[in-house]
XYZ file of N, CA, C and O in Angstrom:
352
model
N -4.058 -18.714 -8.045
C -3.752 -17.350 -7.543
C -5.096 -17.087 -6.554
O -6.131 -16.980 -7.375
N -4.711 -17.150 -5.558
C -5.266 -16.556 -4.590
C -5.962 -15.627 -3.510
O -4.816 -15.960 -2.614
N -5.665 -14.298 -3.801
C -5.424 -13.035 -2.971
C -5.952 -13.161 -1.579
O -7.037 -12.954 -1.603
N -5.740 -12.679 -0.925
C -6.196 -12.140 0.965
C -5.341 -10.871 0.705
O -4.575 -10.306 -0.049
N -6.236 -9.839 1.272
C -5.943 -8.667 1.992
C -5.911 -8.491 3.318
O -6.508 -8.578 4.117
N -4.750 -7.382 3.869
C -4.454 -7.129 5.137
C -4.263 -5.147 5.013
O -3.812 -5.555 4.384
N -5.245 -4.720 6.353
C -4.552 -3.363 6.323
C -3.482 -3.312 7.276
O -2.808 -4.502 8.198
N -2.653 -2.486 5.967
C -1.289 -2.239 7.061
C -1.030 -1.428 7.617
O -1.608 -0.376 7.995
N -0.577 -1.662 8.898
C -0.304 -1.386 10.105
C 0.999 -1.647 10.651
O 1.792 -2.432 10.092
N 1.769 -1.571 12.307
C 3.173 -1.514 12.224
C 3.010 -2.767 13.050
O 4.203 -3.561 13.271
N 1.926 -3.547 13.245
C 1.863 -4.614 13.634
C 1.791 -6.252 12.628
O 1.425 -7.060 13.255
N 2.173 -5.679 11.590
C 1.870 -6.196 10.218
C 3.009 -6.909 10.552
O 4.069 -6.125 10.028
N 3.404 -8.262 10.074
C 4.756 -9.327 10.470
C 5.387 -8.242 9.021
O 6.751 -8.326 9.173
N 5.265 -7.734 7.627
C 5.454 -7.456 6.591
C 6.036 -5.827 6.638
O 5.682 -5.492 5.107
N 5.682 -5.187 7.676
C 5.265 -3.911 7.558
C 6.776 -3.515 7.113
O 6.460 -2.657 6.143
N 7.744 -3.357 7.552
C 8.835 -3.471 7.100
C 9.037 -3.525 5.415
O 9.501 -2.620 4.918
N 9.189 -4.283 5.013
C 8.980 -4.597 4.034
C 7.783 -4.069 2.687
O 8.403 -3.808 1.875
N 6.960 -3.708 3.339
C 5.921 -2.702 2.865
C 6.442 -1.275 2.643
O 6.402 -1.145 1.534
N 6.748 -1.089 3.711
C 7.867 0.729 3.955
C 8.930 0.462 2.492
O 9.149 1.379 2.051
N 9.353 -0.519 2.711
C 10.515 -0.516 1.170
C 10.405 -0.341 0.337
O 11.164 -0.013 -1.047
N 9.218 -1.402 0.031
C 8.401 -1.582 -1.232
C 7.877 -0.320 -1.733
O 8.048 0.397 -2.950
N 7.640 0.451 -0.780
C 7.051 2.100 -1.386
C 8.366 2.999 -1.708
O 7.840 3.788 -2.368
N 8.828 2.516 -1.015
C 10.119 3.798 -1.385
C 11.257 3.308 -2.322
O 11.689 4.782 -3.048
N 10.961 1.989 -2.408
C 11.718 1.239 -4.053
C 11.282 1.450 -5.082
O 11.785 1.403 -6.241
N 9.903 1.606 -4.815
C 8.384 1.737 -6.278
C 8.552 3.086 -6.749
O 7.660 3.257 -7.943
N 8.661 4.148 -6.113
C 8.425 5.276 -6.299
C 9.610 6.504 -6.659
O 10.110 6.015 -5.587
N 9.764 7.228 -7.416
C 10.182 8.522 -7.432
C 10.322 9.641 -5.872
O 8.990 9.357 -5.781
N 11.383 9.693 -5.299
C 11.206 10.864 -4.417
C 9.892 11.096 -4.488
O 8.924 11.927 -3.780
N 10.337 12.208 -5.887
C 8.993 12.942 -6.110
C 7.527 12.907 -5.934
O 6.544 14.464 -6.097
N 7.423 11.616 -6.369
C 5.818 11.394 -6.326
C 5.564 10.761 -4.854
O 4.192 10.299 -4.457
N 6.449 10.823 -3.710
C 6.038 9.551 -2.401
C 5.648 10.955 -1.679
O 5.985 11.978 -1.774
N 4.989 10.746 -0.523
C 4.212 11.463 -0.078
C 4.888 10.924 2.112
O 5.325 10.164 1.758
N 5.014 11.718 2.978
C 5.630 11.192 3.697
C 5.273 9.554 4.693
O 3.733 10.042 4.230
N 5.756 8.960 4.466
C 5.356 7.210 5.393
C 4.688 7.645 6.290
O 2.842 7.557 6.146
N 4.571 8.776 7.381
C 4.017 9.109 8.482
C 2.501 9.226 8.209
O 1.609 9.358 8.701
N 2.843 10.042 6.778
C 1.397 11.265 6.326
C 0.323 9.589 6.315
O -0.806 9.567 6.485
N 1.192 8.528 4.855
C 0.401 7.620 4.777
C -0.223 6.707 5.630
O -1.505 6.606 5.841
N 0.753 6.278 7.170
C 0.398 5.725 8.226
C -0.840 6.075 9.023
O -2.367 6.280 9.427
N -0.656 8.102 9.263
C -2.077 8.623 9.624
C -3.391 9.112 8.778
O -4.366 8.704 9.677
N -3.512 8.496 7.638
C -4.385 9.125 7.045
C -5.384 7.574 6.826
O -6.297 7.721 6.821
N -3.961 6.547 6.590
C -4.885 5.217 6.521
C -5.811 4.916 8.270
O -6.804 3.954 7.859
N -5.741 5.717 9.314
C -6.394 5.272 9.954
C -8.078 5.751 10.223
O -8.915 5.700 10.759
N -8.239 6.893 8.865
C -9.115 7.631 8.654
C -10.272 6.474 8.192
O -9.286 6.163 7.185
N -11.194 6.819 7.561
C -12.668 6.586 6.813
C -11.919 6.710 5.708
O -12.781 6.046 4.573
N -11.586 7.537 5.604
C -10.863 8.332 4.170
C -9.870 7.738 3.365
O -10.000 7.458 2.033
N -9.277 6.455 3.731
C -7.960 5.901 2.932
C -8.318 4.493 3.901
O -8.275 4.099 4.513
N -7.390 3.491 3.015
C -7.555 2.490 2.636
C -6.173 2.219 2.282
O -5.532 2.514 0.683
N -5.557 1.307 3.195
C -4.425 0.892 2.867
C -4.024 -0.768 2.801
O -4.125 -1.098 4.164
N -3.717 -1.440 1.671
C -3.832 -3.280 2.100
C -2.405 -3.817 1.712
O -2.225 -3.405 0.322
N -2.169 -4.618 2.327
C -1.290 -5.682 1.378
C -1.926 -6.764 1.146
O -3.018 -6.988 1.617
N -0.988 -7.392 0.059
C -1.797 -8.641 -0.712
C -1.215 -9.382 -0.496
O 0.283 -9.503 -0.774
N -1.247 -10.740 -0.185
C -1.053 -11.988 -0.009
C -1.384 -13.000 -1.251
O -2.498 -13.302 -1.073
N -0.405 -13.695 -2.135
C -1.099 -14.981 -2.084
C -0.271 -15.994 -1.276
O 1.164 -16.174 -1.458
N -0.819 -16.806 -0.527
C -0.637 -17.505 0.452
C -0.274 -16.711 1.506
O -0.642 -15.708 1.749
N 0.893 -17.310 1.913
C 1.786 -16.316 2.930
C 2.633 -15.037 2.242
O 3.212 -14.838 2.981
N 2.597 -15.196 0.794
C 3.930 -14.595 0.368
C 3.116 -13.005 -0.092
O 2.266 -12.993 -0.901
N 3.998 -11.737 0.126
C 3.763 -10.401 0.496
C 3.594 -10.470 -1.176
O 4.629 -10.579 -1.829
N 2.826 -9.709 -2.072
C 2.641 -10.015 -3.307
C 2.863 -7.970 -3.333
O 3.341 -7.515 -4.780
N 1.946 -7.221 -2.859
C 2.343 -6.597 -3.042
C 1.547 -5.168 -2.132
O 0.628 -5.562 -1.171
N 1.236 -3.855 -2.461
C 0.475 -3.204 -1.799
C -0.704 -2.290 -2.457
O -0.477 -1.935 -3.988
N -1.793 -1.990 -1.867
C -2.379 -0.480 -2.791
C -2.542 0.694 -1.632
O -3.049 0.296 -0.361
N -2.946 1.913 -2.095
C -3.294 3.034 -1.311
C -4.692 3.708 -1.712
O -4.089 4.366 -2.648
N -5.357 3.845 -1.152
C -6.532 4.205 -1.882
C -7.412 5.261 -0.898
O -7.268 5.340 0.291
N -7.552 6.475 -1.699
C -8.307 7.636 -1.259
C -9.712 7.572 -1.745
O -10.202 7.454 -3.069
N -10.902 7.618 -0.335
C -12.050 7.929 -0.374
C -12.607 8.916 -0.634
O -12.482 9.854 0.847
N -13.253 9.387 -1.644
C -13.613 11.188 -1.467
C -15.203 11.475 -2.212
O -15.187 11.121 -3.438
N -16.037 11.187 -1.034
C -17.541 11.262 -1.872
C -17.873 10.066 -2.150
O -17.715 9.179 -1.822
N -18.271 9.974 -3.638
C -18.430 8.763 -4.444
C -17.198 8.585 -5.434
O -17.640 7.524 -6.224
N -16.164 8.554 -4.785
C -15.139 8.584 -5.638
C -13.543 7.788 -5.081
O -13.780 8.297 -3.992
N -12.962 6.828 -5.669
C -12.123 6.074 -4.966
C -10.813 6.836 -5.785
O -10.425 6.504 -7.369
N -9.847 6.838 -5.198
C -8.242 7.539 -5.996
C -7.688 6.522 -5.536
O -7.214 6.460 -4.092
N -6.627 5.686 -6.873
C -5.605 5.610 -6.491
C -4.776 5.635 -6.380
O -4.143 6.316 -7.418
N -3.966 5.557 -5.385
C -3.020 6.747 -4.618
C -2.091 5.835 -5.226
O -0.663 6.257 -6.131
N -1.389 4.805 -5.179
C -0.008 4.224 -5.273
C -0.674 2.743 -5.083
O -1.407 1.618 -4.689
N -0.132 1.883 -6.246
C 0.223 0.330 -6.050
C 1.174 -0.057 -6.397
O 2.127 0.285 -7.601
N 2.021 -0.485 -5.876
C 3.458 -1.385 -6.287
C 3.056 -2.827 -6.060
O 2.323 -3.909 -5.341
N 3.835 -3.670 -6.949
C 3.951 -5.247 -6.893
C 5.549 -5.646 -6.573
O 6.470 -5.080 -7.167
N 5.421 -6.774 -5.762
C 7.305 -6.965 -5.311
C 8.023 -7.370 -6.681
O 7.264 -8.047 -7.655
N 8.940 -6.678 -7.136
C 9.664 -7.169 -8.145
C 10.016 -8.074 -8.218
O 10.220 -8.085 -9.173
N 9.654 -8.977 -7.444
C 9.865 -10.583 -7.641
C 9.120 -11.419 -8.173
O 9.064 -12.189 -8.825
N 8.228 -10.610 -8.728
C 6.420 -11.096 -8.864
C 6.146 -9.824 -10.085
O 5.229 -10.093 -10.421
N 6.759 -9.835 -10.538
C 6.560 -8.526 -11.793
C 6.341 -10.055 -13.112
O 6.748 -11.177 -13.132
N 5.091 -9.769 -13.945
C 4.855 -10.137 -15.115
C 4.647 -11.965 -14.695
O 4.844 -12.334 -15.920
N 3.502 -11.011 -13.353
C 3.229 -13.412 -13.529
C 1.665 -12.839 -12.748
O 1.197 -13.650 -12.104
N 1.250 -11.829 -13.446
C -0.044 -11.524 -13.625
C -0.860 -10.846 -12.579
O -1.623 -10.676 -12.397
N 0.210 -10.408 -11.379
C -1.041 -9.288 -10.167
C 0.060 -8.201 -10.988
O 0.298 -7.490 -11.598
N -1.229 -7.140 -9.915
C -1.102 -5.916 -10.432
C -1.819 -5.339 -11.730
O -2.234 -4.004 -11.628
N -2.695 -6.343 -12.618
C -3.134 -5.893 -13.849
C -4.529 -5.728 -13.990
O -4.909 -6.302 -12.947
């Protein structure tokens, strides 16, 4: 297993798949608007990364940086890859 990370943007090949994974992975009550996630990710205070093993999308993380703390807001793994050591 050798993971690589790419910043999530509309130009990423798997953008729609990542968006769908977000909506499928979290209850509606826990979600924030996708547009807010994308807007905030453009700042230096947020980091929205997609993770790949070779060229296969494994999942994503969304982290907010505040002072000297990092808050993991969202972490999702492709359901087809659960129980294979990703996200642990």
